[in-house]
Coordinates of C-alpha atoms in Angstrom, one line a residue:
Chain A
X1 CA -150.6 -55.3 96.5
X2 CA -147.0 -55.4 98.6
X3 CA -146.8 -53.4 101.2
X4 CA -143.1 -52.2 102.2
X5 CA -142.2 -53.0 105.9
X6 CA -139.2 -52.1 107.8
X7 CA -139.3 -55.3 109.7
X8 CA -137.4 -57.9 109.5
X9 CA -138.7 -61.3 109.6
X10 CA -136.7 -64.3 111.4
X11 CA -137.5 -67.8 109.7
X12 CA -138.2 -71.0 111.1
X13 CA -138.0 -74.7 110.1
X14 CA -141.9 -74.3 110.5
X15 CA -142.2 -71.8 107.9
X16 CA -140.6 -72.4 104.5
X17 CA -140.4 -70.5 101.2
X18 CA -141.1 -72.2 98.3
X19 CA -140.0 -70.0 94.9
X20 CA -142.2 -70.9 92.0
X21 CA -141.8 -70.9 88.4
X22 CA -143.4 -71.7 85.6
X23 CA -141.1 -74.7 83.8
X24 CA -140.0 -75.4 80.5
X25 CA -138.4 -79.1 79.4
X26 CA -135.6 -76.3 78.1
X27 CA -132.5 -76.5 80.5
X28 CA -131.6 -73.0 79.4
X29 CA -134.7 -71.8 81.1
X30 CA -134.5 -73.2 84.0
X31 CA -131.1 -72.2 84.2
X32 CA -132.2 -68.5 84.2
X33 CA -134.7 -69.4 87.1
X34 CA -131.9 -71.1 88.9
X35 CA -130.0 -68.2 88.7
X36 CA -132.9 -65.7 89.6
X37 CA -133.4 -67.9 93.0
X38 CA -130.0 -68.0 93.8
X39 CA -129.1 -64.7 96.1
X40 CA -133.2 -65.7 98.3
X41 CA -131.8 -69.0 98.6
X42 CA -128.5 -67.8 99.9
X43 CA -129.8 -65.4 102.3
X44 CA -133.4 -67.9 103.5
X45 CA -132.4 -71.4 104.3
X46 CA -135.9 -72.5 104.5
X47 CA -136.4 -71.9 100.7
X48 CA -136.6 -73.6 97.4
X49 CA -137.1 -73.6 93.8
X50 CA -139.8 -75.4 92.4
X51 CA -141.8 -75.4 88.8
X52 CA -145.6 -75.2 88.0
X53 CA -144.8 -78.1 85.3
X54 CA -142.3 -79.4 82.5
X55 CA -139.2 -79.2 85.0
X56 CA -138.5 -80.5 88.3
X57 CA -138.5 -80.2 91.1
X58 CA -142.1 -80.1 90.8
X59 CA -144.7 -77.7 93.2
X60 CA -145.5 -81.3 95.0
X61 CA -141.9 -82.5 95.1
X62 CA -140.9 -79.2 97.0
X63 CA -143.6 -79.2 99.4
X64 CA -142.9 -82.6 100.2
X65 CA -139.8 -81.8 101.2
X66 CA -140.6 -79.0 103.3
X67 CA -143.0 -81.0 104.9
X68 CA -140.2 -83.6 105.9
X69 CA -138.0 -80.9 107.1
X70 CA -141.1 -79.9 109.7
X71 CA -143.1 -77.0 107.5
X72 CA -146.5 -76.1 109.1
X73 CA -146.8 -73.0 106.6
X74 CA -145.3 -72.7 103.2
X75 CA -145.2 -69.4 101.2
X76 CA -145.1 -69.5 97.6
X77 CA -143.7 -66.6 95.6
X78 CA -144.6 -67.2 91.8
X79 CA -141.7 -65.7 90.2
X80 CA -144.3 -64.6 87.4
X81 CA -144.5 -61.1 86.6
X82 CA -148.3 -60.5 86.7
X83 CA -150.8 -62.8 87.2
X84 CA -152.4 -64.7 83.7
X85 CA -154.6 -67.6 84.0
X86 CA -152.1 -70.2 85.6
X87 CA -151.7 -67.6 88.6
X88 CA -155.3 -66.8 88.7
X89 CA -156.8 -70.7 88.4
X90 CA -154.1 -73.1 88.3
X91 CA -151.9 -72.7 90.7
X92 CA -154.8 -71.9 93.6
X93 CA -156.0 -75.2 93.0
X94 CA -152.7 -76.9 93.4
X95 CA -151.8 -75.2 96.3
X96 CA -155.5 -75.9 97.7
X97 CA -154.9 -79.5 96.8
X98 CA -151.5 -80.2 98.2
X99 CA -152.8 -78.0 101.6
X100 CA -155.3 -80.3 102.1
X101 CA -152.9 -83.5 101.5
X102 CA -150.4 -82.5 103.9
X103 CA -152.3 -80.8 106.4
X104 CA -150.8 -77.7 106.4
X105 CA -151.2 -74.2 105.3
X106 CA -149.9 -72.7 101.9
X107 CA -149.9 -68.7 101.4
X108 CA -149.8 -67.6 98.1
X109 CA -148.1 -64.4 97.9
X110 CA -148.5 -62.1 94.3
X111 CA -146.3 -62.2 91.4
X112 CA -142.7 -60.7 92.1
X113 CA -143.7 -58.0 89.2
X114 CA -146.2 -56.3 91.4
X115 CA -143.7 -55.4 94.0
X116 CA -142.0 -52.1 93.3
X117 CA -138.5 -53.3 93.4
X118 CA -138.9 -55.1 90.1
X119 CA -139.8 -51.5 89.0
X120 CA -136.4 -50.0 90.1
X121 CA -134.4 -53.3 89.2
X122 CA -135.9 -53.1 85.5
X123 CA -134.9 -49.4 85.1
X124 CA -131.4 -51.3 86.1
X125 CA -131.3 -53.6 83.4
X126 CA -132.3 -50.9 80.5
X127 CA -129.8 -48.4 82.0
X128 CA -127.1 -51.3 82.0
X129 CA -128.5 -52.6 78.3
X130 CA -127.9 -49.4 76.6
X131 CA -124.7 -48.4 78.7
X132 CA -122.9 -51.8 77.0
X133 CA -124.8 -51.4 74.2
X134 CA -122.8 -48.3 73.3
X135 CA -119.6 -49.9 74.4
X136 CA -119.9 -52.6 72.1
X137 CA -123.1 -52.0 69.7
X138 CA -122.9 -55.3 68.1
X139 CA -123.3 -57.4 71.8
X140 CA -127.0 -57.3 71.8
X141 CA -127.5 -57.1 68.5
X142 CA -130.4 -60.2 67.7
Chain B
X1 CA -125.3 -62.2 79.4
X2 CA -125.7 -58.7 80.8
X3 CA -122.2 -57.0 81.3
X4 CA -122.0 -54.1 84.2
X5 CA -121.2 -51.1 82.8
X6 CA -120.3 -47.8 85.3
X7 CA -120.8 -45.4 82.2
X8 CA -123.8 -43.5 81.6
X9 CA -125.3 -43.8 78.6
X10 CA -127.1 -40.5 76.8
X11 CA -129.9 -41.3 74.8
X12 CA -130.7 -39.3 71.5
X13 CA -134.0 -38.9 69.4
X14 CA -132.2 -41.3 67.0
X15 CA -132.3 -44.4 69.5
X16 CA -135.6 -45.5 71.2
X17 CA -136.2 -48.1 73.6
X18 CA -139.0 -50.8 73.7
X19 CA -139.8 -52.6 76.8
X20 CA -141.8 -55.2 75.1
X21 CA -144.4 -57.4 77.3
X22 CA -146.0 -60.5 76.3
X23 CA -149.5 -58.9 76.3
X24 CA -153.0 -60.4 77.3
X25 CA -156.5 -59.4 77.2
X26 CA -157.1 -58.9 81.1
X27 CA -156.3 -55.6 81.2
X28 CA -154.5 -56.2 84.9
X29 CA -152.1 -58.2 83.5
X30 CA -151.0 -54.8 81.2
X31 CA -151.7 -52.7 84.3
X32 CA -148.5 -54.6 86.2
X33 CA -146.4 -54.2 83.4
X34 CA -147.1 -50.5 82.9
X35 CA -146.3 -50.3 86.8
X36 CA -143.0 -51.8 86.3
X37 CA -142.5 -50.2 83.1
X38 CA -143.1 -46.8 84.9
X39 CA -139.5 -46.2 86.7
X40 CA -138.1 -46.8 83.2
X41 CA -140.6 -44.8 81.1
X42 CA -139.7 -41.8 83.4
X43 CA -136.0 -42.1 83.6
X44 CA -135.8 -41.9 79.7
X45 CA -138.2 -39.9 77.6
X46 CA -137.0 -41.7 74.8
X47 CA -138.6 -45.2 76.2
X48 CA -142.0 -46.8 75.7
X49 CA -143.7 -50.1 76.3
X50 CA -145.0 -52.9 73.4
X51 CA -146.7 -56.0 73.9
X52 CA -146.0 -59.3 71.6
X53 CA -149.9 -59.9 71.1
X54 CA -153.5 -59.1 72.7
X55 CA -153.2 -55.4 73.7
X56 CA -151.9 -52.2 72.5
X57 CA -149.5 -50.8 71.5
X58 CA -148.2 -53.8 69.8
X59 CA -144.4 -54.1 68.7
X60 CA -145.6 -52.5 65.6
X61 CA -147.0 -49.5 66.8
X62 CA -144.5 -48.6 68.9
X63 CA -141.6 -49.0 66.3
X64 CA -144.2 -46.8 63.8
X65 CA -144.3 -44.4 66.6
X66 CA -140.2 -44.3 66.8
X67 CA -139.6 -44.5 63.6
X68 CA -142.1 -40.9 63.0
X69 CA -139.8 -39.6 66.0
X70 CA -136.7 -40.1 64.2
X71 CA -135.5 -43.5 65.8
X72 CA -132.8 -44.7 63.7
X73 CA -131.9 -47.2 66.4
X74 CA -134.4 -49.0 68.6
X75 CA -133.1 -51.7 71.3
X76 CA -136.0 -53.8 72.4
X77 CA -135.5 -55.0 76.1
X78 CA -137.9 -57.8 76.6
X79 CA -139.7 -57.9 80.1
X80 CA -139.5 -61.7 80.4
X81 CA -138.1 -63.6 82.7
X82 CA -136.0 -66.3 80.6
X83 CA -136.0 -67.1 77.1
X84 CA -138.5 -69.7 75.7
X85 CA -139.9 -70.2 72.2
X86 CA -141.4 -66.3 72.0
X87 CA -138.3 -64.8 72.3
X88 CA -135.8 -67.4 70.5
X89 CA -138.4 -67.5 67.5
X90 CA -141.3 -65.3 67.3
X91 CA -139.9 -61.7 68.4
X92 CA -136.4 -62.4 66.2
X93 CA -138.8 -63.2 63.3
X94 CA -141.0 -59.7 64.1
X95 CA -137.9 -57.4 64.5
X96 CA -136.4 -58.6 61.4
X97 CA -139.2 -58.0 59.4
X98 CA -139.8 -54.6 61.0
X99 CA -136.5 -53.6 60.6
X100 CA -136.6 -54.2 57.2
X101 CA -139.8 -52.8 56.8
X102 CA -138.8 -49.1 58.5
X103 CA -135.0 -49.9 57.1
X104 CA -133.5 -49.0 60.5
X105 CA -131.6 -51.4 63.2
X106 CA -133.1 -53.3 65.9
X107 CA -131.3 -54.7 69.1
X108 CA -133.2 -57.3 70.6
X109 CA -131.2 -57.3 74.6
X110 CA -131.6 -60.5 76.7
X111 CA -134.2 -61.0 79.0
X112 CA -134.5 -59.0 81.7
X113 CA -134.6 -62.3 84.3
X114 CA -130.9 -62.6 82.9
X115 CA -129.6 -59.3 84.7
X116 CA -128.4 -59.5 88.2
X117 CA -130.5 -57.0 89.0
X118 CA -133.5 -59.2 89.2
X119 CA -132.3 -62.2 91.4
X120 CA -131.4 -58.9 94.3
X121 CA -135.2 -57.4 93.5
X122 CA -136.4 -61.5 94.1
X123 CA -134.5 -61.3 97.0
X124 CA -136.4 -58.0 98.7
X125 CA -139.9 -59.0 97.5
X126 CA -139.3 -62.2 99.3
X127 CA -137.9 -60.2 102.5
X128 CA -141.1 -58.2 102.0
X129 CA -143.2 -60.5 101.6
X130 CA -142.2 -62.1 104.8
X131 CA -142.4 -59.4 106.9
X132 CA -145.7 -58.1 106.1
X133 CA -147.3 -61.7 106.4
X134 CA -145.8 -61.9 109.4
X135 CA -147.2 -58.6 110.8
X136 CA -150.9 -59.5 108.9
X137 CA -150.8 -63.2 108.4
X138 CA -154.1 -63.4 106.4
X139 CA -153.0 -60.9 104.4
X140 CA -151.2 -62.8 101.6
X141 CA -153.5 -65.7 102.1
X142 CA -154.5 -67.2 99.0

């Protein structure tokens, strides 16, 4: 489970972050991801985007590079909401793999929907939903 | 796309909310949704959650459910990420047909990985994540 802390943490070119999600060959999902990434990688230098499959870069691409750039430990944050089987099996054995390959280590941290800010941040989004919703009823209509 | 809205929106008995879930048969996988459903589900009474498939309540249930409490409205705010295949074809195809079923109107909102809200949330759990591993390294250790 997260645990809150007050601390902040200073980065190094050592340690890189390494934001994973799933992949579709669908450029509109991706784009969603992209967009999802965007205010971490704007505020952690030593992160990326990576996807499980179907999309690139791939989980091996990215830790490539963050090998190159001098990573001894890479933390991957799936940005899944729970944990189903590719969480559970899959991605352990990649990350196992690829920690093996490059010599380094590879934390893998729980799925962003565990944390209690994705909690307050949905409570957000429905607030907002129904707020426009009753500006313009026919926005969201399906 | 989401729009900001400062307005506060008033809910009545006639419009329910649906914070529908993909659903699985590990029953931790519905535990984290009902965590991050819970903020929601407490702000407004007239809210409740759904899954897709593999658990209950399904979509179904929960539109029975506000239908008997005298939903005339329901907006279904989907707690996925991005949009693949399930929610461009499957949930369109069960909302229409429960719509017509209970004759009332259905809003199906955009994913919630769509709202802004989400890439600041990424951004904490990513601080968080940080710090704590940095005060208990093993701790996030896959």
């Amino acid at each position: 489970m997260y645990q809150k802390s007050e601390q902040e943490y200073t980065m190094s070119e050592n340690h890189q972050v390494i934001l994973l999600a799933h992949g579709s060959s669908d450029p509109q999902w991706c784009q969603t991801f992209e967009q999802l990434a965007k205010p971490t990688l704007e505020a952690i230098p030593e992160s990326a985007i990576a996807y499980m499959e179907l999309a690139e870069p791939s989980l091996d691409t990215a830790v490539a590079r963050a090998v190159r750039k001098g990573a001894k430990l890479i933390t991957v944050v799936p940005l899944f909401l729970a944990a189903g089987r590719h969480l559970r099996k899959d991605v352990p054995v990649m990350i196992n793999r690829l920690a093996s390959q490059h010599q380094l280590r590879i934390c893998l941290a729980p799925p962003i929907g565990q944390h209690p800010a994705l909690g307050m941040a949905v409570r957000e989004v429905v607030s907002d939903t129904l707020a426009t919703q009753s500006l313009m009823p026919e926005a969201i209509t399906s």
